[in-house]
CSV table of C-alpha atoms in Angstrom, one decimal:
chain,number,residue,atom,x,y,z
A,1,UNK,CA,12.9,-57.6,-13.5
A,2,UNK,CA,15.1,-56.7,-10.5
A,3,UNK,CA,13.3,-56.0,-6.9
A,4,UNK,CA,11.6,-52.9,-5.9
A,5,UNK,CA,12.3,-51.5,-2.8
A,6,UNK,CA,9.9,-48.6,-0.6
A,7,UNK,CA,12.5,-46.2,0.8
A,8,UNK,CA,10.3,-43.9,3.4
A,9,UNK,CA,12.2,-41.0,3.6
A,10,UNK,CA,13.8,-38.8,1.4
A,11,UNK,CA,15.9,-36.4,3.8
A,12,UNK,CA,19.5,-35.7,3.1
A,13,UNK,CA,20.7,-38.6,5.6
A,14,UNK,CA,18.4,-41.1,4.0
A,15,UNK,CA,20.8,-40.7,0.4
A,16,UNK,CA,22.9,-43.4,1.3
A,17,UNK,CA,20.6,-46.0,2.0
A,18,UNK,CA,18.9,-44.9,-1.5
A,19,UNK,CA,22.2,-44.9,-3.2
A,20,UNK,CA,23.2,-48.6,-1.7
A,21,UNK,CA,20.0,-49.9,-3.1
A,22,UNK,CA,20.5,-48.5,-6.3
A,23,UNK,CA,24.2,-50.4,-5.8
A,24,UNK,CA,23.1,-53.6,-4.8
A,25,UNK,CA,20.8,-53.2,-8.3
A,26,UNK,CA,17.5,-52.3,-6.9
A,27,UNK,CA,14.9,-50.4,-8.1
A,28,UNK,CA,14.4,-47.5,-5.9
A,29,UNK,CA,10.8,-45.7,-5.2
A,30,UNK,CA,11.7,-43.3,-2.2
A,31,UNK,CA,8.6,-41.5,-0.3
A,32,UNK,CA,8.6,-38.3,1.6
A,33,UNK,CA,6.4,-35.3,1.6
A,34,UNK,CA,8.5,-32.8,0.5
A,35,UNK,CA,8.6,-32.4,-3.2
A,36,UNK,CA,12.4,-31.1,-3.5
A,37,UNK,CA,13.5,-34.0,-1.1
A,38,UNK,CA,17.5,-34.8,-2.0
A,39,UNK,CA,16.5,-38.2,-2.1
A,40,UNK,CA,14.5,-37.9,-4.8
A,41,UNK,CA,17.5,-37.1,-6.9
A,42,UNK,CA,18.7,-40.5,-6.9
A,43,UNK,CA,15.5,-42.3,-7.0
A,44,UNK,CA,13.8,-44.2,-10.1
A,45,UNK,CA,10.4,-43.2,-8.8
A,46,UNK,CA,8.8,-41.0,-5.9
A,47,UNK,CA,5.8,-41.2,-4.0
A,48,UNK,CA,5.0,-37.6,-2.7
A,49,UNK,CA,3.6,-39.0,1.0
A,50,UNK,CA,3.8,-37.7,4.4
A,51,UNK,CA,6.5,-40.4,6.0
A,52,UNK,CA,4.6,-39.2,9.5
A,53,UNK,CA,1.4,-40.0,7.8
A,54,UNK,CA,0.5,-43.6,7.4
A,55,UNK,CA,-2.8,-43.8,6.1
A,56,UNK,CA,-1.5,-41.4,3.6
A,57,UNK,CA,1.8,-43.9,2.9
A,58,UNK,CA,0.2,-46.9,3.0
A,59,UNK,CA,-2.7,-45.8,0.4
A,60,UNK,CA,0.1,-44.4,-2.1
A,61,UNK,CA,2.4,-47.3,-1.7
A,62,UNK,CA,-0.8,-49.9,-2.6
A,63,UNK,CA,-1.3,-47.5,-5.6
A,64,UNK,CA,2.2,-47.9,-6.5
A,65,UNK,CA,2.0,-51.5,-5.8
A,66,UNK,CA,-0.6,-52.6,-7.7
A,67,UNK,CA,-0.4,-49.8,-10.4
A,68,UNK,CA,2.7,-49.3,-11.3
A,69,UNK,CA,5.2,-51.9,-9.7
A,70,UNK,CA,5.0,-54.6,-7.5
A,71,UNK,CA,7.1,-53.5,-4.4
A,72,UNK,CA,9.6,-56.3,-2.6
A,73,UNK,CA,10.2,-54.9,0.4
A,74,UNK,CA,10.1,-51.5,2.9
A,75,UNK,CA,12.6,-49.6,4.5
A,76,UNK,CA,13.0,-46.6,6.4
A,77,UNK,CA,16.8,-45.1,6.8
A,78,UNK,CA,17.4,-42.0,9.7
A,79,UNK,CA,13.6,-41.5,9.9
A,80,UNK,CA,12.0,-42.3,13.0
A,81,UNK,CA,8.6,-43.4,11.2
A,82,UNK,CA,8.9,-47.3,11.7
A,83,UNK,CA,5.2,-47.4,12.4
A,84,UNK,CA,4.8,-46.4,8.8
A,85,UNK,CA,6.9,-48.8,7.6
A,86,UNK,CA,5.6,-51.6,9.2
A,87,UNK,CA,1.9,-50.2,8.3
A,88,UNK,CA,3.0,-50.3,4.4
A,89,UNK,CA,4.7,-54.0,4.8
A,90,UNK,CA,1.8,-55.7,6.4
A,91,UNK,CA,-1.0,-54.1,3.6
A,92,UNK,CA,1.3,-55.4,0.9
A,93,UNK,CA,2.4,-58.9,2.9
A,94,UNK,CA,6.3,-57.6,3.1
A,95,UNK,CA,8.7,-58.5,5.3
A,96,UNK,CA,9.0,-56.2,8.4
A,97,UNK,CA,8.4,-55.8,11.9
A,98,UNK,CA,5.0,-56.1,13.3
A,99,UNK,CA,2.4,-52.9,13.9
A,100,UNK,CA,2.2,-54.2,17.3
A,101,UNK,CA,6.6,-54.0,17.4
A,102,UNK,CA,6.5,-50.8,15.3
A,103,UNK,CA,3.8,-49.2,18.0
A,104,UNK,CA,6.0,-50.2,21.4
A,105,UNK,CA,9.3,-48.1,19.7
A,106,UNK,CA,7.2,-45.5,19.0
A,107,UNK,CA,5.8,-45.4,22.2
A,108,UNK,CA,8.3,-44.5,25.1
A,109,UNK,CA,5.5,-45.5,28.2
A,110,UNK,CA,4.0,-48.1,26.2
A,111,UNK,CA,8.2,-49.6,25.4
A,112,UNK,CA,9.3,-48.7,29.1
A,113,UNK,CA,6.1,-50.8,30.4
A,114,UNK,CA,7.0,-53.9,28.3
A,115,UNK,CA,10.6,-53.9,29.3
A,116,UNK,CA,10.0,-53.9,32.8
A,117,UNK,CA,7.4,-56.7,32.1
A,118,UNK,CA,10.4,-58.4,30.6
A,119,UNK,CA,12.8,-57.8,33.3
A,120,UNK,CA,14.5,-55.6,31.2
A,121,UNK,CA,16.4,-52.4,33.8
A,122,UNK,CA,15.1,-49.2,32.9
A,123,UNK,CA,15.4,-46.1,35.0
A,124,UNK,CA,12.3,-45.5,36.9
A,125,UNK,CA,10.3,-43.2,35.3
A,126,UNK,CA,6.5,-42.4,35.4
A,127,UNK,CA,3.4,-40.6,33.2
A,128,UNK,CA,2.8,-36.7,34.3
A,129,UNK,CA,-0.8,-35.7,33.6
A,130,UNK,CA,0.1,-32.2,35.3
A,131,UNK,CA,2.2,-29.4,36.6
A,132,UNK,CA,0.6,-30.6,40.0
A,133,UNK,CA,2.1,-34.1,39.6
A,134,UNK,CA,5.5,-32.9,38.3
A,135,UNK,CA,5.9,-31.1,41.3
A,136,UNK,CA,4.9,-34.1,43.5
A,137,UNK,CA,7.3,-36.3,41.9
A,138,UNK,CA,10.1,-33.8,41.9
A,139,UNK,CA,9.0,-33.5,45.8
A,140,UNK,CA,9.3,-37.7,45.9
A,141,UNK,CA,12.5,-38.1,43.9
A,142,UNK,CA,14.5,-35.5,44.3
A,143,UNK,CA,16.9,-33.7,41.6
A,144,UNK,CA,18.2,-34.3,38.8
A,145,UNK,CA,15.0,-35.3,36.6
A,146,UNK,CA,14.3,-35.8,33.1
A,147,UNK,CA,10.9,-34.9,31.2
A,148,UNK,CA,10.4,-35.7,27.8
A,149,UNK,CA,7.6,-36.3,25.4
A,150,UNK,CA,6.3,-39.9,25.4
A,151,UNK,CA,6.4,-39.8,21.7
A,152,UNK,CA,8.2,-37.3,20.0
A,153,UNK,CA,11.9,-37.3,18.6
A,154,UNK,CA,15.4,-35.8,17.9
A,155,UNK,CA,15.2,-34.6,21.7
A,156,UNK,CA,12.4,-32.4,21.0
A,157,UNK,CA,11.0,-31.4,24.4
A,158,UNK,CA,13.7,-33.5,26.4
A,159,UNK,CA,14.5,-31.2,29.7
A,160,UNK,CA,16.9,-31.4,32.4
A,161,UNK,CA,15.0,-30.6,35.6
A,162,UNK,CA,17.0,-29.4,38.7
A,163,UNK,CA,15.9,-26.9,41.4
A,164,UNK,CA,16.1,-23.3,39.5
A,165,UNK,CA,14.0,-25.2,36.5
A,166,UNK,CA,10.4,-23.8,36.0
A,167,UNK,CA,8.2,-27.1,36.4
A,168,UNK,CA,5.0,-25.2,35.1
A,169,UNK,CA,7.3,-23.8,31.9
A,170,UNK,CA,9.1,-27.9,31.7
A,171,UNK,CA,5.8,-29.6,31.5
A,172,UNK,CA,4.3,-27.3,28.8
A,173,UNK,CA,7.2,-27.3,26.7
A,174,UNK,CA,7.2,-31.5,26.8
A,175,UNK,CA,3.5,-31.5,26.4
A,176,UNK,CA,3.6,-29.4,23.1
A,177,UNK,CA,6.2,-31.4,22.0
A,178,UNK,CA,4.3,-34.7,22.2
A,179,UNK,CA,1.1,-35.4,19.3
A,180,UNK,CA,-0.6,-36.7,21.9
A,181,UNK,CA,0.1,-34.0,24.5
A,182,UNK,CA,1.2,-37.0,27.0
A,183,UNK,CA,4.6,-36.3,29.3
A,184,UNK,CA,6.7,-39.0,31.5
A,185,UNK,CA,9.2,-38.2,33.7
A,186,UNK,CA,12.3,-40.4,34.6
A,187,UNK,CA,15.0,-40.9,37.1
A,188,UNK,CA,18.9,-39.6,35.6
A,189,UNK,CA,21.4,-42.2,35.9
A,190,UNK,CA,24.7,-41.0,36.2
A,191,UNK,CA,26.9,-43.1,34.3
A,192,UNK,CA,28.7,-43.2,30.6
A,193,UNK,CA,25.9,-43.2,27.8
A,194,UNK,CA,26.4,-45.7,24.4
A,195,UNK,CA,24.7,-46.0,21.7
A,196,UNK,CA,24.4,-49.1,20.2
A,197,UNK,CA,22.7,-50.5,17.3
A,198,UNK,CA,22.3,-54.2,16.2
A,199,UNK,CA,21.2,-56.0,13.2
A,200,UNK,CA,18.6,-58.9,14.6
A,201,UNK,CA,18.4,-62.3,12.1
A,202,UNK,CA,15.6,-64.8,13.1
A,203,UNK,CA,15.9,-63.5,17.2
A,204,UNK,CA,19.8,-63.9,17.2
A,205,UNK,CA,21.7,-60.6,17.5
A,206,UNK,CA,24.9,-59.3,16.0
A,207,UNK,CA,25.6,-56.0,17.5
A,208,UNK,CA,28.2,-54.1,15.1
A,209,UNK,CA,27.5,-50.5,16.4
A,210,UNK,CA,28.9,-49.2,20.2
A,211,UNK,CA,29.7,-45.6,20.2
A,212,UNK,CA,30.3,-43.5,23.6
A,213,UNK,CA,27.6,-40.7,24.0
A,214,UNK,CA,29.2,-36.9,24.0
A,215,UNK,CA,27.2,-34.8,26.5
A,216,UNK,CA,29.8,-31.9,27.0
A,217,UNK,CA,27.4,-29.1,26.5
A,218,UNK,CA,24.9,-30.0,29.2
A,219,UNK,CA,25.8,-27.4,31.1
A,220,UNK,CA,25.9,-24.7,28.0
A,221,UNK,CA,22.6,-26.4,26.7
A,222,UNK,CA,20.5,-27.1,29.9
A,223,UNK,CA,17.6,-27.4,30.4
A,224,UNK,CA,17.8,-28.8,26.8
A,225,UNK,CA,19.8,-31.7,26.1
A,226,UNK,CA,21.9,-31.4,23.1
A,227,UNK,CA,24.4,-34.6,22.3
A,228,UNK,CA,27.7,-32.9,20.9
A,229,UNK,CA,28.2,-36.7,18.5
A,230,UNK,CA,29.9,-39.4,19.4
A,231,UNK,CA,32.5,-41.6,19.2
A,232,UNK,CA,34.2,-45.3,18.8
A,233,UNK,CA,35.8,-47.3,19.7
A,234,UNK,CA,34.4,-47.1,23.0
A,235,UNK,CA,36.7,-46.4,26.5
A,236,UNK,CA,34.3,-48.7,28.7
A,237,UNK,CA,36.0,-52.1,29.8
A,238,UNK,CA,35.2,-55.1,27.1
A,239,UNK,CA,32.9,-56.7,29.9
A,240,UNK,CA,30.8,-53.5,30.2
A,241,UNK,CA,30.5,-53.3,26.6
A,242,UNK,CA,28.9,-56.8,26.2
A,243,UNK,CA,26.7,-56.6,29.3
A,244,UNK,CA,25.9,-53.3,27.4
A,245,UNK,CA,25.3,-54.6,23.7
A,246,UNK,CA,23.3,-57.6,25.2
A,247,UNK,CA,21.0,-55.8,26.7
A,248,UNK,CA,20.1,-53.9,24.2
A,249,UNK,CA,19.8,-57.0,21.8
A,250,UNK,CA,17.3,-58.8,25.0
A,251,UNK,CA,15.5,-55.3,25.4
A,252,UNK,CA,14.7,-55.6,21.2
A,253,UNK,CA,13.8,-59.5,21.8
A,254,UNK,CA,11.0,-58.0,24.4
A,255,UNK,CA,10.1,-55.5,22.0
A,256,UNK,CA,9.1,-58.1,19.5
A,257,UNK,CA,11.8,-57.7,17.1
A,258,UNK,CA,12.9,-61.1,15.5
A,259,UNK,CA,14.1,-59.8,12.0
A,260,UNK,CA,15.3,-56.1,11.9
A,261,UNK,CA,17.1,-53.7,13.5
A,262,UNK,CA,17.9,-52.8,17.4
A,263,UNK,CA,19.1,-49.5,18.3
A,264,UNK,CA,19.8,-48.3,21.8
A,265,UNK,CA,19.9,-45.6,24.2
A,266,UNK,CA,22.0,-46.7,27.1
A,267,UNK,CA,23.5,-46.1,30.4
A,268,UNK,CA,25.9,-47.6,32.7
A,269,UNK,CA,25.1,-46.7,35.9
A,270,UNK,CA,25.7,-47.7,39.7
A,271,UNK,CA,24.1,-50.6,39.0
A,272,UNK,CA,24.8,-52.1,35.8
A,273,UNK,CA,23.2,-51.1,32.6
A,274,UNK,CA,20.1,-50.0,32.1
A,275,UNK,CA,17.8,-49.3,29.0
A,276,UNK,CA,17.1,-45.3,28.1
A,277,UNK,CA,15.0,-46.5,25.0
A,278,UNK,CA,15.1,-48.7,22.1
A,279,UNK,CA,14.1,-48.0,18.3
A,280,UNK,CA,13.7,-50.2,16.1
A,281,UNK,CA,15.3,-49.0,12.7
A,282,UNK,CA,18.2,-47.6,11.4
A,283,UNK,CA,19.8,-44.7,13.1
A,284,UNK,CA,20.1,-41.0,11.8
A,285,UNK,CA,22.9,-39.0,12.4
A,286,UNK,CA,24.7,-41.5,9.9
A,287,UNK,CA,26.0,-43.6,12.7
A,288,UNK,CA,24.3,-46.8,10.5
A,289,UNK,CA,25.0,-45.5,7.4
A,290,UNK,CA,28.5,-44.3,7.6
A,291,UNK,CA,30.4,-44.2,11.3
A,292,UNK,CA,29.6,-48.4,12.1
A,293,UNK,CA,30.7,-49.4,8.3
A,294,UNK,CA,34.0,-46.9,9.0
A,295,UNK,CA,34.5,-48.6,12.7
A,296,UNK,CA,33.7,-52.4,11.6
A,297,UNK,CA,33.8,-52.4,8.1
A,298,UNK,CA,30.8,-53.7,7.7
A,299,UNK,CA,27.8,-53.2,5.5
A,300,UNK,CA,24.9,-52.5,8.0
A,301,UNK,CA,23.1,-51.0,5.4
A,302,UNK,CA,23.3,-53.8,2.7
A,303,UNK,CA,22.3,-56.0,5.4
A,304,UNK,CA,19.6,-54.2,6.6
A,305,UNK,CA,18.4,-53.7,3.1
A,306,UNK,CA,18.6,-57.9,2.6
A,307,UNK,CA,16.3,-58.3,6.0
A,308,UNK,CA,13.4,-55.7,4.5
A,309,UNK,CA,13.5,-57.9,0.9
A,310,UNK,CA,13.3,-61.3,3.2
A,311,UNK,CA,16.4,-62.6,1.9
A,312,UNK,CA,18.8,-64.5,3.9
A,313,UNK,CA,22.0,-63.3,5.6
A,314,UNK,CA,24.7,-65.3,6.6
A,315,UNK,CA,26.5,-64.6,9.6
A,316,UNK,CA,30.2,-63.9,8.2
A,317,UNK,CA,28.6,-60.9,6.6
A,318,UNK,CA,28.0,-59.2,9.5
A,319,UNK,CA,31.5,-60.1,11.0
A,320,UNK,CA,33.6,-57.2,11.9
A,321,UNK,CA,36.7,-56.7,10.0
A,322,UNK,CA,37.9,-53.2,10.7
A,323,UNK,CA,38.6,-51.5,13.6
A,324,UNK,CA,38.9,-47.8,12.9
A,325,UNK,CA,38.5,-45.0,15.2
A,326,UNK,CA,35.7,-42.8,14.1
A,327,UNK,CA,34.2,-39.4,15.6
A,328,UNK,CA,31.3,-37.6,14.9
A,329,UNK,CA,30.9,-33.7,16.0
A,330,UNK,CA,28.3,-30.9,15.7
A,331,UNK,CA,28.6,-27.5,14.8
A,332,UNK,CA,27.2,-24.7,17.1
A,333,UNK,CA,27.5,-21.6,16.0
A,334,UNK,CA,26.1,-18.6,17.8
A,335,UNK,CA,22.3,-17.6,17.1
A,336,UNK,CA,21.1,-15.3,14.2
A,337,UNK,CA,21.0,-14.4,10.4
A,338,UNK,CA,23.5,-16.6,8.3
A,339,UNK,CA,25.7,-14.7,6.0
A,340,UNK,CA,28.5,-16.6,5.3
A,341,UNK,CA,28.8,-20.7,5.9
A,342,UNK,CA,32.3,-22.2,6.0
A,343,UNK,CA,34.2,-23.1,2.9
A,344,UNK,CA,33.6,-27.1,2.9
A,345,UNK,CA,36.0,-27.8,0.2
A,346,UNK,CA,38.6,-26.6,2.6
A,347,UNK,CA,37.5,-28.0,5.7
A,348,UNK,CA,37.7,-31.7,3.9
A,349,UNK,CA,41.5,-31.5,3.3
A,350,UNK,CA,42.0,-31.1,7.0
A,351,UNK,CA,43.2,-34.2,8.6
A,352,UNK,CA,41.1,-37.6,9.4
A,353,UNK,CA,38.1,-35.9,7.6
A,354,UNK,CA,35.7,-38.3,6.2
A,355,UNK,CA,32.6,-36.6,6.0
A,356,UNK,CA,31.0,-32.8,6.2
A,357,UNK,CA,27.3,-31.7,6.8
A,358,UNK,CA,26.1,-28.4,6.7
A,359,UNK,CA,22.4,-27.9,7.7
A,360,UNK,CA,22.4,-24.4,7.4
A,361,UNK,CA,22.6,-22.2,4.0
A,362,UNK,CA,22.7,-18.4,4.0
A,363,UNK,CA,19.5,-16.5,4.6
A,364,UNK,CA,18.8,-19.1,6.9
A,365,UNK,CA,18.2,-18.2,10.4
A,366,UNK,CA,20.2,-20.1,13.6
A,367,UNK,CA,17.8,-20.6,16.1
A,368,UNK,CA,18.4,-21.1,20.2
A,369,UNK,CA,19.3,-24.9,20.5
A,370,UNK,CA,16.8,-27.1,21.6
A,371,UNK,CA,16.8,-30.0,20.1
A,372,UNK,CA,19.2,-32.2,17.8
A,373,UNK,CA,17.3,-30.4,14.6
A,374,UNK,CA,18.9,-27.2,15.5
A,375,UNK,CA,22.3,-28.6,14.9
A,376,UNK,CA,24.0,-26.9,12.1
A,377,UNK,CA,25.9,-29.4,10.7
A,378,UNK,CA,28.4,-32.5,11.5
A,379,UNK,CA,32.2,-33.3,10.7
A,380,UNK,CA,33.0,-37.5,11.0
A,381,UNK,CA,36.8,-38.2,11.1
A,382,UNK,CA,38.6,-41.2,10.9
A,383,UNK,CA,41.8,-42.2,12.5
A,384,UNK,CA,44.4,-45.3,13.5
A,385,UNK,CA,43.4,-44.2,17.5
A,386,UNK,CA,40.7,-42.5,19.5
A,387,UNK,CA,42.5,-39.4,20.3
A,388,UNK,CA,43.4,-38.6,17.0
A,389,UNK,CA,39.9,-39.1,15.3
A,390,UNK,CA,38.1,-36.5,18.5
A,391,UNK,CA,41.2,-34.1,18.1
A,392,UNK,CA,40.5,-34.2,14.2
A,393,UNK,CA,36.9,-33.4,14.5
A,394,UNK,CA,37.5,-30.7,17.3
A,395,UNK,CA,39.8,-29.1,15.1
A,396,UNK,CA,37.4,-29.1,12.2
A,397,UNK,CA,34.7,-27.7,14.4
A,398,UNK,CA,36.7,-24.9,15.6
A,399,UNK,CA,37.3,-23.7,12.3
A,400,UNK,CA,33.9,-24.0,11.1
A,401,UNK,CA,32.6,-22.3,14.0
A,402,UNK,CA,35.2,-19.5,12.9
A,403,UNK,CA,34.7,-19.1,9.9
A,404,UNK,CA,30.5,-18.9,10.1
A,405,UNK,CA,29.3,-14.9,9.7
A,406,UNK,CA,26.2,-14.5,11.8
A,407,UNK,CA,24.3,-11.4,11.9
């Protein structure tokens, strides 16, 4: 009987981690709340489970388990639930990252804390238990700030503080954001941001994904802040890279993480690179899934897949053997009632295009952009150089940007 893998997710950017398990000959059981979830589509069974929910999860995957079909192994792909995940693998004795692990990630004072316990450079930041406090610190440290949930995600509640900002407005609109209504401020480092993410095999670290951080609508965006994609390979000098990719790999090491994955938020700044935060799963916005296997030719998500099912991977496989320039860009189009979306089979014949994501279907509405779930879809282009994959994706943008009708 082949293995049974736990895929905890069933959102649109979770298919192709579904469909490379069903490749690599799995059988699939994929969980998400959402009965018409397009995972579900490719999936040999379904658990109908709030990913967010663990008691709920874990109680329907034991069923499952003991039931109907003894599960190998637990994954999540683009879902920020690993505290699910490793809930699920620890009531079943799976591989996976510890609760204790799975908690820190989840939990941006409780991760921040550990790091600076383990010398890891973060930007200082601190709780806010009130307006009153907000405007103490901003008195202390000056502008620009940042506020953000302590544990929320997809840069809901994420402000840009400066002077003309309305602290009363900024603190209720991180608090609301946050399940447990808690808020933490943090110092801005100006400096390039990268995202990185890393595959982790018994504490040693194999980084495979570096990607520059697009922030060109901070102005158009603020006090929200919306990343516009991003792109590889990267511009920064090889040495800031690795001092850059290490980090991130020592930050994960703090975090606990000895067989998994290592993403990071990072900046270079004045003084050398610094963690913004760590998670520790796969990445959404199918940088894991698509733009690092594009860029290094490697299988992250096979790999990945091998460390949740406790089997053994050697380190040629996680070698990089391409080296492809690959951009990823959002689409923005103005607020309102969707009438007409852009014609996708004619956007893919433009040049470099790879990949095209519409979020957005007619009847829907476009809502004032927030957060990175108000994005209304994506363009990923591939090219021999740097400038021709962002001039690609630009060009693909503009067009789909044109050719939306918004009433």
């Amino acid at each position: 009987m082949s293995k049974t893998l736990l895929i905890v997710s069933g959102g649109i950017e979770a298919v192709p981690g579904i469909l490379k398990a069903k490749e690599i000959g799995l059988h699939v059981v994929v969980s998400d709340y959402n009965p018409e979830a397009p995972g579900f589509r490719y999936a040999d069974d379904r658990i109908i489970a709030s990913t967010y929910d663990v008691r709920e999860t874990v109680a329907a995957a034991e069923e499952y388990h003991k039931n109907v079909r003894p599960l190998d192994g637990v994954i999540c792909v683009a879902s920020d639930v690993p505290l699910t995940v490793a809930s699920v693998a620890e009531k079943l004795g799976l591989p996976g990252l510890s609760i204790k692990t799975a908690r820190l990630a989840g939990d941006k004072l409780a991760m921040k804390d550990r790091l600076v316990k383990g010398g890891i450079p973060v930007p200082w930041y601190k709780p806010i238990m009130s307006v009153q406090e907000l405007e103490e610190v901003c008195r202390m440290k000056g502008f620009p700030l940042i506020i953000k949930p302590v544990d929320s995600r997809g840069a809901r509640g994420v402000l840009w503080l400066d002077q003309d900002i309305d602290l009363q407005w900024a603190f209720n609109t991180a608090q609301e954001n946050s399940p447990t209504a808690r808020v933490i401020a943090e110092e801005f480092i100006r400096g390039p941001q990268i995202s990185t993410e890393a595959v982790m095999v018994d504490g040693i670290g194999y980084n495979l994904g570096f990607s520059d951080r697009n922030y060109e609508y901070l102005e158009r965006f603020k006090p929200h802040i919306i990343e516009n994609g991003g792109t590889q390979p990267s511009t920064l000098p090889a040495f800031m890279q690795k001092d850059i990719a290490d980090l991130a790999i020592k930050a994960g090491r703090a975090l606990g993480v000895v067989n998994g994955i290592v993403k990071g938020d990072m900046v270079y700044g004045p003084n050398g690179p610094m963690v913004i935060e760590i998670a520790t799963r796969l990445s959404g916005g199918y940088f894991s899934t698509d733009q690092i296997p594009l860029h290094t030719g490697v299988d992250m998500l096979k790999a990945a897949i091998k460390l949740a099912l406790g089997e053994e991977i050697k380190p040629q496989e996680l070698e990089k053997r391409e080296d492809r320039a690959v951009a990823i860009r959002y689409f923005f189009p103005p607020e309102g009632l969707v009438v007409k979306t852009p014609d996708i089979s004619m956007l893919e014949k433009m040049a470099g295009v790879y990949k095209i994501v519409l979020s957005v279907q007619p009847g829907e509405i476009i809502a004032k952009q927030t957060n990175h779930t108000k994005r209304a879809g994506c363009v990923i282009t591939v090219a021999e150089t740097r400038e021709d994959a962002v001039r690609y994706a630009r060009d693909v943008v503009a067009k789909a940007e044109m050719e939306f009708i918004i009433h």
